[in-house]
mmCIF file of C-alpha atoms in Angstrom:
data_model
loop_
_atom_site.group_PDB
_atom_site.id
_atom_site.type_symbol
_atom_site.label_atom_id
_atom_site.label_comp_id
_atom_site.label_asym_id
_atom_site.label_seq_id
_atom_site.Cartn_x
_atom_site.Cartn_y
_atom_site.Cartn_z
ATOM 1 C CA MET A 1 0.000 0.000 0.000
ATOM 2 C CA THR A 2 1.603 3.295 -1.133
ATOM 3 C CA THR A 3 1.114 6.719 0.433
ATOM 4 C CA PRO A 4 0.010 9.537 -1.928
ATOM 5 C CA PHE A 5 2.402 12.481 -2.281
ATOM 6 C CA ASP A 6 2.515 15.875 -3.941
ATOM 7 C CA SER A 7 4.400 15.722 -7.279
ATOM 8 C CA ALA A 8 5.542 19.351 -6.909
ATOM 9 C CA HIS A 9 6.907 18.623 -3.475
ATOM 10 C CA PRO A 10 8.062 14.987 -3.328
ATOM 11 C CA ASP A 11 8.900 15.228 0.351
ATOM 12 C CA ARG A 12 5.359 16.296 1.274
ATOM 13 C CA ILE A 13 2.919 13.493 2.122
ATOM 14 C CA ILE A 14 -0.776 14.075 1.531
ATOM 15 C CA LEU A 15 -2.853 12.738 4.411
ATOM 16 C CA PRO A 16 -6.510 11.841 3.899
ATOM 17 C CA GLU A 17 -9.038 14.036 5.646
ATOM 18 C CA ALA A 18 -10.863 12.666 8.703
ATOM 19 C CA PRO A 19 -14.518 11.790 8.070
ATOM 20 C CA ALA A 20 -17.009 14.457 9.103
ATOM 21 C CA TYR A 21 -19.447 13.833 11.926
ATOM 22 C CA PRO A 22 -22.701 12.491 10.456
ATOM 23 C CA ALA A 23 -25.589 14.922 10.088
ATOM 24 C CA ALA A 24 -23.476 17.871 11.190
ATOM 25 C CA VAL A 25 -24.789 21.256 10.124
ATOM 26 C CA PRO A 26 -22.341 22.995 7.749
ATOM 27 C CA PHE A 27 -21.114 26.404 8.812
ATOM 28 C CA PRO A 28 -20.652 29.385 6.499
ATOM 29 C CA SER A 29 -17.153 30.499 5.618
ATOM 30 C CA PRO A 30 -15.704 33.239 7.804
ATOM 31 C CA GLN A 31 -16.052 36.767 6.421
ATOM 32 C CA SER A 32 -12.606 37.854 7.545
ATOM 33 C CA PRO A 33 -9.319 36.172 8.482
ATOM 34 C CA ASP A 34 -9.858 37.121 12.123
ATOM 35 C CA GLU A 35 -13.141 35.231 12.347
ATOM 36 C CA THR A 36 -13.167 31.604 13.370
ATOM 37 C CA ILE A 37 -15.976 29.105 13.299
ATOM 38 C CA PRO A 38 -16.493 26.070 15.524
ATOM 39 C CA HIS A 39 -15.560 22.770 13.931
ATOM 40 C CA ALA A 40 -18.094 19.973 13.805
ATOM 41 C CA PRO A 41 -17.364 17.259 16.357
ATOM 42 C CA PRO A 42 -15.421 14.294 14.960
ATOM 43 C CA TYR A 43 -17.185 11.039 14.396
ATOM 44 C CA PRO A 44 -17.160 8.824 17.511
ATOM 45 C CA GLY A 45 -14.024 6.743 17.259
ATOM 46 C CA SER A 46 -12.056 9.158 15.073
ATOM 47 C CA ALA A 47 -10.828 11.647 17.660
ATOM 48 C CA THR A 48 -8.292 11.284 20.393
ATOM 49 C CA PRO A 49 -9.515 12.188 23.863
ATOM 50 C CA SER A 50 -7.161 15.165 23.897
ATOM 51 C CA GLU A 51 -9.106 16.623 20.956
ATOM 52 C CA ALA A 52 -12.480 16.302 22.700
ATOM 53 C CA ALA A 53 -13.969 19.493 24.065
ATOM 54 C CA HIS A 54 -13.786 19.710 27.818
ATOM 55 C CA PRO A 55 -15.778 22.142 29.973
ATOM 56 C CA ALA A 56 -12.763 22.845 32.143
ATOM 57 C CA GLY A 57 -10.639 23.971 29.202
ATOM 58 C CA LYS A 58 -7.960 22.351 27.094
ATOM 59 C CA PRO A 59 -6.307 19.289 28.605
ATOM 60 C CA GLU A 60 -2.913 20.929 28.720
ATOM 61 C CA GLN A 61 -4.351 23.818 30.757
ATOM 62 C CA ARG A 62 -5.727 21.611 33.524
ATOM 63 C CA SER A 63 -3.785 20.753 36.604
ATOM 64 C CA GLY A 64 -2.010 17.455 36.971
ATOM 65 C CA SER A 65 -4.184 16.531 39.946
ATOM 66 C CA GLU A 66 -7.092 15.643 37.671
ATOM 67 C CA LYS A 67 -7.655 11.953 37.204
ATOM 68 C CA CYS A 68 -6.997 10.324 33.872
ATOM 69 C CA ALA A 69 -8.261 6.971 32.766
ATOM 70 C CA PRO A 70 -8.088 5.022 29.529
ATOM 71 C CA GLN A 71 -11.262 4.754 27.524
ATOM 72 C CA GLU A 72 -11.938 2.122 24.907
ATOM 73 C CA GLY A 73 -13.559 2.669 21.547
ATOM 74 C CA LEU A 74 -12.220 6.186 20.852
ATOM 75 C CA GLY A 75 -10.011 5.344 17.921
ATOM 76 C CA ARG A 76 -6.396 6.216 18.621
ATOM 77 C CA ARG A 77 -4.786 5.312 21.867
ATOM 78 C CA GLY A 78 -4.970 8.055 24.443
ATOM 79 C CA ARG A 79 -6.171 9.097 27.853
ATOM 80 C CA VAL A 80 -9.482 10.589 28.842
ATOM 81 C CA HIS A 81 -9.172 13.514 31.232
ATOM 82 C CA LEU A 82 -11.837 13.154 33.886
ATOM 83 C CA ALA A 83 -13.168 16.296 35.509
ATOM 84 C CA LYS A 84 -12.439 16.861 39.188
ATOM 85 C CA ARG A 85 -16.160 17.182 39.914
ATOM 86 C CA GLN A 86 -18.222 14.519 38.218
ATOM 87 C CA ARG A 87 -21.509 16.125 39.172
ATOM 88 C CA GLY A 88 -22.762 19.070 41.158
ATOM 89 C CA ILE A 89 -25.787 21.263 41.717
ATOM 90 C CA ASP A 90 -26.464 24.491 39.861
ATOM 91 C CA ALA A 91 -28.881 27.300 40.703
ATOM 92 C CA THR A 92 -31.804 25.679 38.886
ATOM 93 C CA ALA A 93 -31.354 22.369 40.716
ATOM 94 C CA ALA A 94 -31.230 24.224 44.042
ATOM 95 C CA GLY A 95 -34.350 26.118 43.001
ATOM 96 C CA GLN A 96 -36.151 22.860 42.293
ATOM 97 C CA LEU A 97 -35.396 21.628 45.798
ATOM 98 C CA LEU A 98 -36.417 24.926 47.398
ATOM 99 C CA LEU A 99 -39.719 25.148 45.530
ATOM 100 C CA GLN A 100 -40.653 21.618 46.550
ATOM 101 C CA LEU A 101 -40.123 22.460 50.226
ATOM 102 C CA PRO A 102 -43.852 23.296 50.828
ATOM 103 C CA SER A 103 -44.861 19.891 49.443
ATOM 104 C CA PHE A 104 -42.219 18.278 51.622
ATOM 105 C CA LEU A 105 -43.589 20.015 54.743
ATOM 106 C CA VAL A 106 -47.139 18.905 53.937
ATOM 107 C CA SER A 107 -45.910 15.341 53.470
ATOM 108 C CA LEU A 108 -43.968 15.558 56.720
ATOM 109 C CA VAL A 109 -47.115 16.567 58.635
ATOM 110 C CA ILE A 110 -49.076 13.721 57.051
ATOM 111 C CA VAL A 111 -46.383 11.130 57.800
ATOM 112 C CA ALA A 112 -45.978 12.374 61.378
ATOM 113 C CA THR A 113 -49.737 12.258 61.994
ATOM 114 C CA LEU A 114 -50.097 8.744 60.629
ATOM 115 C CA SER A 115 -47.025 7.545 62.540
ATOM 116 C CA HIS A 116 -48.393 8.822 65.861
ATOM 117 C CA LEU A 117 -51.779 7.248 65.160
ATOM 118 C CA LEU A 118 -50.368 3.867 64.156
ATOM 119 C CA PHE A 119 -47.473 3.725 66.619
ATOM 120 C CA PRO A 120 -48.360 5.703 69.772
ATOM 121 C CA GLY A 121 -45.238 6.791 71.571
ATOM 122 C CA MET A 122 -43.002 5.718 68.645
ATOM 123 C CA GLY A 123 -44.233 8.088 65.964
ATOM 124 C CA TRP A 124 -40.815 9.694 65.629
ATOM 125 C CA LEU A 125 -39.436 6.379 64.363
ATOM 126 C CA GLY A 126 -41.801 6.398 61.400
ATOM 127 C CA VAL A 127 -40.769 9.960 60.547
ATOM 128 C CA LEU A 128 -37.072 9.070 60.681
ATOM 129 C CA LEU A 129 -37.594 6.012 58.480
ATOM 130 C CA TRP A 130 -39.476 8.128 55.965
ATOM 131 C CA LEU A 131 -36.736 10.764 55.929
ATOM 132 C CA ALA A 132 -34.073 8.080 55.445
ATOM 133 C CA SER A 133 -36.057 6.464 52.645
ATOM 134 C CA GLY A 134 -35.002 9.240 50.258
ATOM 135 C CA ALA A 135 -31.622 7.568 49.888
ATOM 136 C CA MET A 136 -33.373 4.590 48.279
ATOM 137 C CA ALA A 137 -34.024 6.721 45.211
ATOM 138 C CA PHE A 138 -30.276 6.514 44.476
ATOM 139 C CA HIS A 139 -29.812 2.864 45.451
ATOM 140 C CA ARG A 140 -28.902 1.020 42.253
ATOM 141 C CA PRO A 141 -31.281 -1.958 42.714
ATOM 142 C CA THR A 142 -34.099 0.425 43.663
ATOM 143 C CA GLU A 143 -33.330 2.573 40.626
ATOM 144 C CA ARG A 144 -33.622 -0.474 38.397
ATOM 145 C CA VAL A 145 -36.992 -1.364 39.916
ATOM 146 C CA LEU A 146 -38.197 2.204 39.317
ATOM 147 C CA ALA A 147 -36.863 2.098 35.761
ATOM 148 C CA ARG A 148 -38.671 -1.120 34.912
ATOM 149 C CA HIS A 149 -41.984 -0.684 36.705
ATOM 150 C CA LEU A 150 -42.467 3.085 36.988
ATOM 151 C CA LEU A 151 -40.706 4.436 33.921
ATOM 152 C CA ASP A 152 -41.412 1.403 31.672
ATOM 153 C CA LEU A 153 -37.774 1.054 30.619
ATOM 154 C CA ARG A 154 -35.776 -2.034 29.688
ATOM 155 C CA HIS A 155 -32.143 -2.950 29.189
ATOM 156 C CA PRO A 156 -30.886 -2.496 25.603
ATOM 157 C CA THR A 157 -30.456 -5.511 23.386
ATOM 158 C CA PRO A 158 -26.918 -6.418 22.187
ATOM 159 C CA GLY A 159 -27.598 -4.662 18.904
ATOM 160 C CA GLU A 160 -28.876 -1.541 20.644
ATOM 161 C CA SER A 161 -25.886 -1.544 22.994
ATOM 162 C CA LYS A 162 -23.552 -1.783 20.008
ATOM 163 C CA ARG A 163 -25.095 1.407 18.663
ATOM 164 C CA LEU A 164 -25.367 3.313 21.951
ATOM 165 C CA GLU A 165 -22.152 2.549 23.802
ATOM 166 C CA PRO A 166 -19.647 4.127 21.345
ATOM 167 C CA LEU A 167 -21.753 7.284 21.240
ATOM 168 C CA TRP A 168 -22.013 7.353 25.037
ATOM 169 C CA ARG A 169 -18.238 6.955 25.380
ATOM 170 C CA GLU A 170 -17.703 9.865 23.011
ATOM 171 C CA VAL A 171 -20.185 12.074 24.855
ATOM 172 C CA THR A 172 -18.753 11.351 28.293
ATOM 173 C CA ALA A 173 -15.157 11.702 27.066
ATOM 174 C CA ARG A 174 -15.893 15.157 25.698
ATOM 175 C CA THR A 175 -17.191 16.355 29.067
ATOM 176 C CA GLY A 176 -14.740 14.513 31.321
ATOM 177 C CA VAL A 177 -17.429 12.319 32.892
ATOM 178 C CA GLU A 178 -17.017 8.681 33.927
ATOM 179 C CA GLY A 179 -19.576 7.080 31.641
ATOM 180 C CA ARG A 180 -19.622 3.766 33.499
ATOM 181 C CA ALA A 181 -21.304 5.514 36.427
ATOM 182 C CA TYR A 182 -24.556 5.663 34.424
ATOM 183 C CA GLU A 183 -26.851 3.036 32.935
ATOM 184 C CA LEU A 184 -28.393 3.231 29.474
ATOM 185 C CA TRP A 185 -32.010 2.095 29.167
ATOM 186 C CA ILE A 186 -34.533 1.825 26.351
ATOM 187 C CA GLU A 187 -38.191 2.854 26.310
ATOM 188 C CA ASP A 188 -40.354 0.956 23.822
ATOM 189 C CA SER A 189 -42.039 4.037 22.435
ATOM 190 C CA ASP A 190 -42.829 5.349 18.965
ATOM 191 C CA HIS A 191 -42.014 8.905 20.071
ATOM 192 C CA LEU A 192 -38.815 10.883 19.746
ATOM 193 C CA ASN A 193 -37.713 11.442 23.316
ATOM 194 C CA ALA A 194 -35.113 10.726 25.993
ATOM 195 C CA LEU A 195 -34.941 11.118 29.755
ATOM 196 C CA ALA A 196 -32.626 11.379 32.742
ATOM 197 C CA ALA A 197 -33.937 9.784 35.918
ATOM 198 C CA ALA A 198 -32.875 9.237 39.514
ATOM 199 C CA GLY A 199 -29.116 9.294 40.010
ATOM 200 C CA HIS A 200 -27.760 7.060 37.258
ATOM 201 C CA ILE A 201 -30.402 6.372 34.583
ATOM 202 C CA VAL A 202 -30.291 7.679 31.002
ATOM 203 C CA GLY A 203 -33.062 6.436 28.753
ATOM 204 C CA VAL A 204 -33.861 6.860 25.070
ATOM 205 C CA THR A 205 -36.867 5.686 23.118
ATOM 206 C CA ARG A 206 -36.686 2.986 20.496
ATOM 207 C CA PHE A 207 -37.934 5.542 17.955
ATOM 208 C CA SER A 208 -34.960 7.820 18.695
ATOM 209 C CA LEU A 209 -32.542 4.922 18.391
ATOM 210 C CA GLU A 210 -33.949 3.884 15.016
ATOM 211 C CA ARG A 211 -34.567 7.265 13.388
ATOM 212 C CA LEU A 212 -31.768 9.576 14.578
ATOM 213 C CA SER A 213 -28.316 9.704 13.058
ATOM 214 C CA ASP A 214 -25.275 9.056 15.225
ATOM 215 C CA GLY A 215 -24.633 12.759 15.640
ATOM 216 C CA GLN A 216 -28.221 13.546 16.572
ATOM 217 C CA LEU A 217 -28.428 10.656 19.016
ATOM 218 C CA ALA A 218 -25.145 11.720 20.620
ATOM 219 C CA ALA A 219 -26.548 15.238 21.042
ATOM 220 C CA VAL A 220 -29.618 13.840 22.799
ATOM 221 C CA LEU A 221 -27.421 11.780 25.122
ATOM 222 C CA ALA A 222 -25.286 14.849 25.875
ATOM 223 C CA HIS A 223 -28.433 16.776 26.808
ATOM 224 C CA GLU A 224 -29.536 14.087 29.250
ATOM 225 C CA LEU A 225 -26.028 13.846 30.692
ATOM 226 C CA GLY A 226 -26.269 17.586 31.365
ATOM 227 C CA HIS A 227 -29.305 16.955 33.580
ATOM 228 C CA HIS A 228 -27.235 14.522 35.642
ATOM 229 C CA VAL A 229 -23.993 16.447 36.022
ATOM 230 C CA ARG A 230 -25.814 19.699 36.881
ATOM 231 C CA GLY A 231 -27.981 18.027 39.535
ATOM 232 C CA HIS A 232 -31.350 18.431 37.810
ATOM 233 C CA ALA A 233 -32.248 14.750 37.744
ATOM 234 C CA TRP A 234 -31.451 13.903 41.363
ATOM 235 C CA SER A 235 -32.963 17.098 42.803
ATOM 236 C CA LEU A 236 -36.210 16.528 40.907
ATOM 237 C CA THR A 237 -36.268 12.874 41.929
ATOM 238 C CA LEU A 238 -35.686 13.720 45.576
ATOM 239 C CA GLY A 239 -38.381 16.382 45.550
ATOM 240 C CA GLN A 240 -40.920 14.053 43.956
ATOM 241 C CA TRP A 241 -40.010 11.259 46.369
ATOM 242 C CA TYR A 242 -40.739 13.352 49.455
ATOM 243 C CA ALA A 243 -43.814 14.984 47.913
ATOM 244 C CA ALA A 244 -45.475 11.593 47.302
ATOM 245 C CA PRO A 245 -47.438 11.429 50.632
ATOM 246 C CA GLY A 246 -48.886 14.884 49.975
ATOM 247 C CA ARG A 247 -49.915 13.917 46.446
ATOM 248 C CA VAL A 248 -51.556 10.720 47.702
ATOM 249 C CA ALA A 249 -53.465 12.674 50.360
ATOM 250 C CA TRP A 250 -54.619 15.267 47.837
ATOM 251 C CA THR A 251 -55.823 12.523 45.505
ATOM 252 C CA ALA A 252 -57.779 10.969 48.386
ATOM 253 C CA VAL A 253 -59.404 14.323 49.211
ATOM 254 C CA ARG A 254 -60.435 14.868 45.597
ATOM 255 C CA ARG A 255 -61.972 11.402 45.399
ATOM 256 C CA LEU A 256 -63.839 12.042 48.646
ATOM 257 C CA ILE A 257 -65.266 15.258 47.221
ATOM 258 C CA ARG A 258 -66.392 13.424 44.091
ATOM 259 C CA LEU A 259 -68.038 10.770 46.257
ATOM 260 C CA VAL A 260 -69.899 13.430 48.219
ATOM 261 C CA ILE A 261 -71.117 14.998 44.977
ATOM 262 C CA VAL A 262 -72.275 11.631 43.630
ATOM 263 C CA VAL A 263 -74.096 10.805 46.862
ATOM 264 C CA GLY A 264 -75.609 14.274 46.801
ATOM 265 C CA ARG A 265 -77.461 13.417 43.633
ATOM 266 C CA GLY A 266 -79.406 10.665 45.423
ATOM 267 C CA ARG A 267 -82.043 10.696 48.113
ATOM 268 C CA MET A 268 -79.655 11.991 50.793
ATOM 269 C CA SER A 269 -78.890 15.141 48.832
ATOM 270 C CA PHE A 270 -79.695 17.432 51.786
ATOM 271 C CA TRP A 271 -77.268 15.732 54.198
ATOM 272 C CA ALA A 272 -74.653 15.373 51.476
ATOM 273 C CA ALA A 273 -74.911 19.099 50.816
ATOM 274 C CA VAL A 274 -74.544 19.814 54.541
ATOM 275 C CA LEU A 275 -71.453 17.570 54.701
ATOM 276 C CA PHE A 276 -69.991 19.211 51.615
ATOM 277 C CA LEU A 277 -70.523 22.702 53.047
ATOM 278 C CA ALA A 278 -69.025 21.681 56.394
ATOM 279 C CA VAL A 279 -65.906 20.231 54.806
ATOM 280 C CA GLY A 280 -65.595 23.275 52.554
ATOM 281 C CA ALA A 281 -65.914 25.631 55.504
ATOM 282 C CA VAL A 282 -63.149 23.824 57.400
ATOM 283 C CA VAL A 283 -60.856 23.884 54.362
ATOM 284 C CA LEU A 284 -61.469 27.596 53.798
ATOM 285 C CA ALA A 285 -60.887 28.381 57.473
ATOM 286 C CA VAL A 286 -57.563 26.534 57.494
ATOM 287 C CA ALA A 287 -56.537 28.131 54.191
ATOM 288 C CA TRP A 288 -57.381 31.608 55.527
ATOM 289 C CA GLU A 289 -55.583 31.021 58.819
ATOM 290 C CA TYR A 290 -52.432 29.790 57.070
ATOM 291 C CA TRP A 291 -52.771 32.032 54.025
ATOM 292 C CA PHE A 292 -49.018 32.239 53.444
ATOM 293 C CA LEU A 293 -48.675 28.474 53.181
ATOM 294 C CA THR A 294 -51.785 28.305 50.983
ATOM 295 C CA LEU A 295 -50.421 30.969 48.644
ATOM 296 C CA THR A 296 -47.100 29.139 48.475
ATOM 297 C CA LEU A 297 -48.764 25.831 47.620
ATOM 298 C CA VAL A 298 -50.828 27.486 44.885
ATOM 299 C CA ALA A 299 -47.873 29.363 43.349
ATOM 300 C CA ALA A 300 -45.281 26.594 43.769
ATOM 301 C CA PRO A 301 -46.317 24.533 40.700
ATOM 302 C CA TYR A 302 -46.009 27.568 38.424
ATOM 303 C CA LEU A 303 -42.651 28.598 39.883
ATOM 304 C CA LEU A 304 -41.376 25.019 39.765
ATOM 305 C CA ALA A 305 -42.387 24.727 36.092
ATOM 306 C CA ALA A 306 -40.535 27.965 35.309
ATOM 307 C CA VAL A 307 -37.367 26.701 37.018
ATOM 308 C CA THR A 308 -37.690 23.324 35.284
ATOM 309 C CA ARG A 309 -37.826 25.101 31.931
ATOM 310 C CA ARG A 310 -34.527 26.740 32.831
ATOM 311 C CA THR A 311 -33.003 23.337 33.554
ATOM 312 C CA GLU A 312 -33.784 22.315 29.980
ATOM 313 C CA LEU A 313 -31.918 25.337 28.648
ATOM 314 C CA ARG A 314 -28.981 24.512 30.935
ATOM 315 C CA ALA A 315 -28.924 20.933 29.625
ATOM 316 C CA ASP A 316 -29.033 22.242 26.049
ATOM 317 C CA HIS A 317 -26.079 24.489 26.868
ATOM 318 C CA HIS A 318 -24.176 21.514 28.302
ATOM 319 C CA ALA A 319 -24.630 19.569 25.054
ATOM 320 C CA ALA A 320 -23.767 22.561 22.863
ATOM 321 C CA ALA A 321 -20.630 23.398 24.864
ATOM 322 C CA ALA A 322 -19.410 19.848 24.215
ATOM 323 C CA GLY A 323 -19.749 20.437 20.472
ATOM 324 C CA PHE A 324 -23.181 18.940 19.837
ATOM 325 C CA GLY A 325 -25.075 22.213 19.279
ATOM 326 C CA PRO A 326 -25.709 21.792 15.532
ATOM 327 C CA MET A 327 -26.950 18.209 15.943
ATOM 328 C CA LEU A 328 -29.178 19.161 18.888
ATOM 329 C CA ALA A 329 -30.634 21.974 16.778
ATOM 330 C CA GLU A 330 -31.441 19.428 14.078
ATOM 331 C CA VAL A 331 -33.345 17.299 16.602
ATOM 332 C CA LEU A 332 -35.300 20.325 17.819
ATOM 333 C CA HIS A 333 -36.139 21.259 14.224
ATOM 334 C CA MET A 334 -37.409 17.706 13.677
ATOM 335 C CA MET A 335 -39.602 17.952 16.760
ATOM 336 C CA GLN A 336 -40.868 21.365 15.740
ATOM 337 C CA ALA A 337 -41.810 20.154 12.252
ATOM 338 C CA ALA A 338 -43.449 16.990 13.579
ATOM 339 C CA GLU A 339 -45.427 18.982 16.140
ATOM 340 C CA ARG A 340 -46.767 21.276 13.427
ATOM 341 C CA GLU A 341 -47.741 18.301 11.308
ATOM 342 C CA GLY A 342 -49.114 16.298 14.237
ATOM 343 C CA GLY A 343 -46.730 13.453 13.491
ATOM 344 C CA HIS A 344 -45.396 10.634 15.660
ATOM 345 C CA ALA A 345 -42.385 12.525 16.955
ATOM 346 C CA THR A 346 -44.437 14.158 19.699
ATOM 347 C CA VAL A 347 -45.102 12.993 23.219
ATOM 348 C CA SER A 348 -47.512 13.858 25.966
ATOM 349 C CA ALA A 349 -46.284 15.501 29.148
ATOM 350 C CA LEU A 350 -44.146 13.147 31.170
ATOM 351 C CA SER A 351 -44.538 12.812 34.894
ATOM 352 C CA GLY A 352 -43.290 10.550 37.621
ATOM 353 C CA CYS A 353 -39.948 9.867 39.251
ATOM 354 C CA GLY A 354 -37.434 11.898 37.288
ATOM 355 C CA LYS A 355 -39.300 11.476 34.041
ATOM 356 C CA THR A 356 -39.875 15.177 33.549
ATOM 357 C CA ALA A 357 -36.167 15.578 32.813
ATOM 358 C CA ALA A 358 -36.869 14.659 29.194
ATOM 359 C CA ILE A 359 -35.784 16.305 25.966
ATOM 360 C CA HIS A 360 -39.257 16.874 24.526
ATOM 361 C CA PRO A 361 -41.811 19.296 25.979
ATOM 362 C CA GLY A 362 -44.993 17.637 24.832
ATOM 363 C CA THR A 363 -48.256 18.824 26.309
ATOM 364 C CA ALA A 364 -48.509 20.682 29.562
ATOM 365 C CA ALA A 365 -49.634 18.749 32.580
ATOM 366 C CA ARG A 366 -52.770 20.771 32.958
ATOM 367 C CA GLY A 367 -54.714 23.284 30.978
ATOM 368 C CA GLY A 368 -53.886 22.023 27.487
ATOM 369 C CA ARG A 369 -51.133 22.987 25.106
ATOM 370 C CA GLY A 370 -52.562 26.295 23.925
ATOM 371 C CA SER A 371 -53.992 27.689 27.164
ATOM 372 C CA ILE A 372 -52.161 30.200 29.310
ATOM 373 C CA SER A 373 -52.144 27.906 32.344
ATOM 374 C CA GLY A 374 -50.887 25.071 30.162
ATOM 375 C CA LYS A 375 -47.938 27.152 28.978
ATOM 376 C CA LEU A 376 -47.157 28.328 32.506
ATOM 377 C CA LEU A 377 -47.212 24.748 33.805
ATOM 378 C CA SER A 378 -45.191 23.289 30.925
ATOM 379 C CA SER A 379 -41.957 21.655 32.086
ATOM 380 C CA HIS A 380 -40.132 22.480 28.830
ATOM 381 C CA PRO A 381 -39.591 25.688 26.856
ATOM 382 C CA ASP A 382 -41.038 25.888 23.367
ATOM 383 C CA HIS A 383 -38.785 24.899 20.504
ATOM 384 C CA TYR A 384 -38.296 28.480 19.332
ATOM 385 C CA THR A 385 -36.905 29.497 22.727
ATOM 386 C CA ARG A 386 -34.511 26.558 22.833
ATOM 387 C CA LEU A 387 -33.274 27.209 19.293
ATOM 388 C CA HIS A 388 -32.816 30.887 20.162
ATOM 389 C CA HIS A 389 -30.540 29.959 23.087
ATOM 390 C CA LEU A 390 -28.591 27.565 20.853
ATOM 391 C CA ALA A 391 -27.997 30.245 18.222
ATOM 392 C CA PRO A 392 -24.606 31.408 19.612
ATOM 393 C CA PHE A 393 -23.289 27.861 19.127
ATOM 394 C CA LEU A 394 -24.498 27.741 15.522
ATOM 395 C CA GLU A 395 -23.359 31.134 14.279
ATOM 396 C CA GLN A 396 -19.858 31.880 13.110
ATOM 397 C CA ARG A 397 -17.569 33.420 15.709
#
């Protein structure tokens, strides 16, 4: 096998160009010599770890105290520079925890009341056990149970793993994250979506795996990884875990009210009406007496939705900073077009343990997609807003 060379310069060897990342968005040529444009990320397996973008800066600029570990499947031999901090908590994650504090206090009162009724003199033990139970949300076996039975996820098949694992290694190498700390799961869904759940779960739908290019799928994985490393997934999971008793109690109250209304339509309508008015009067009296807590509980869902929308923009930024901005923009354009056409690449609003940390907005939890309350309660920004925030990563610099 001979190496091509330049006939005008026999001592100059012509090297073949590296393949471009699939589905990358081409950038316009710079208008002046001083302008530079970001290069499309190399195809997974074609770049050395030292060439991968790292949030802490270039590898040679980082201190020698950072850990380095070999990573397989990245093409040339090299070392992956792991970040000092594998995960943290940003302002939006802290805001999620703070805004779920009222729900936590309501749940605490409910748990304490039930514990004292069921175990007189030992009620504090039930409260302590409930408080300690939050750690179970990050227990690997418990996470797997939640993934299978609550989130309807499954382990990838060998063929799916063969497709996902090289992309995941590339994504984690670019951001200095230990990829083996997370588990990849599959959701058997015909919708384009992905999610980050609990402390170590990253899931993608079968539709995304089959329809997206390698670059687009890597961008989606980088977005979900951003939810983990910035603390969005675990803070949301923890808040939902401790808010569960309050949600169960509220559901029971609503069903009791419906039962009273149904009974009121029968022969005992007078006494049912009296009972309904009595319960309503007690609720109003308590709400008026503790008006600050009532106002907080009413406003908290709207504030929490606003903060959650910010977490999506932060996760988009995480993916774009790693070099996946153009591919993530392509995915958002696909979702936007499918939503206009009413196609299959849309999903309904996701709820449950960590499942709101998904890439697709879908429909708001309440109020419908077009209503004002529906927009205020949506957990995701609209596609136009997300593309607007990605624009700096797509324009020439």
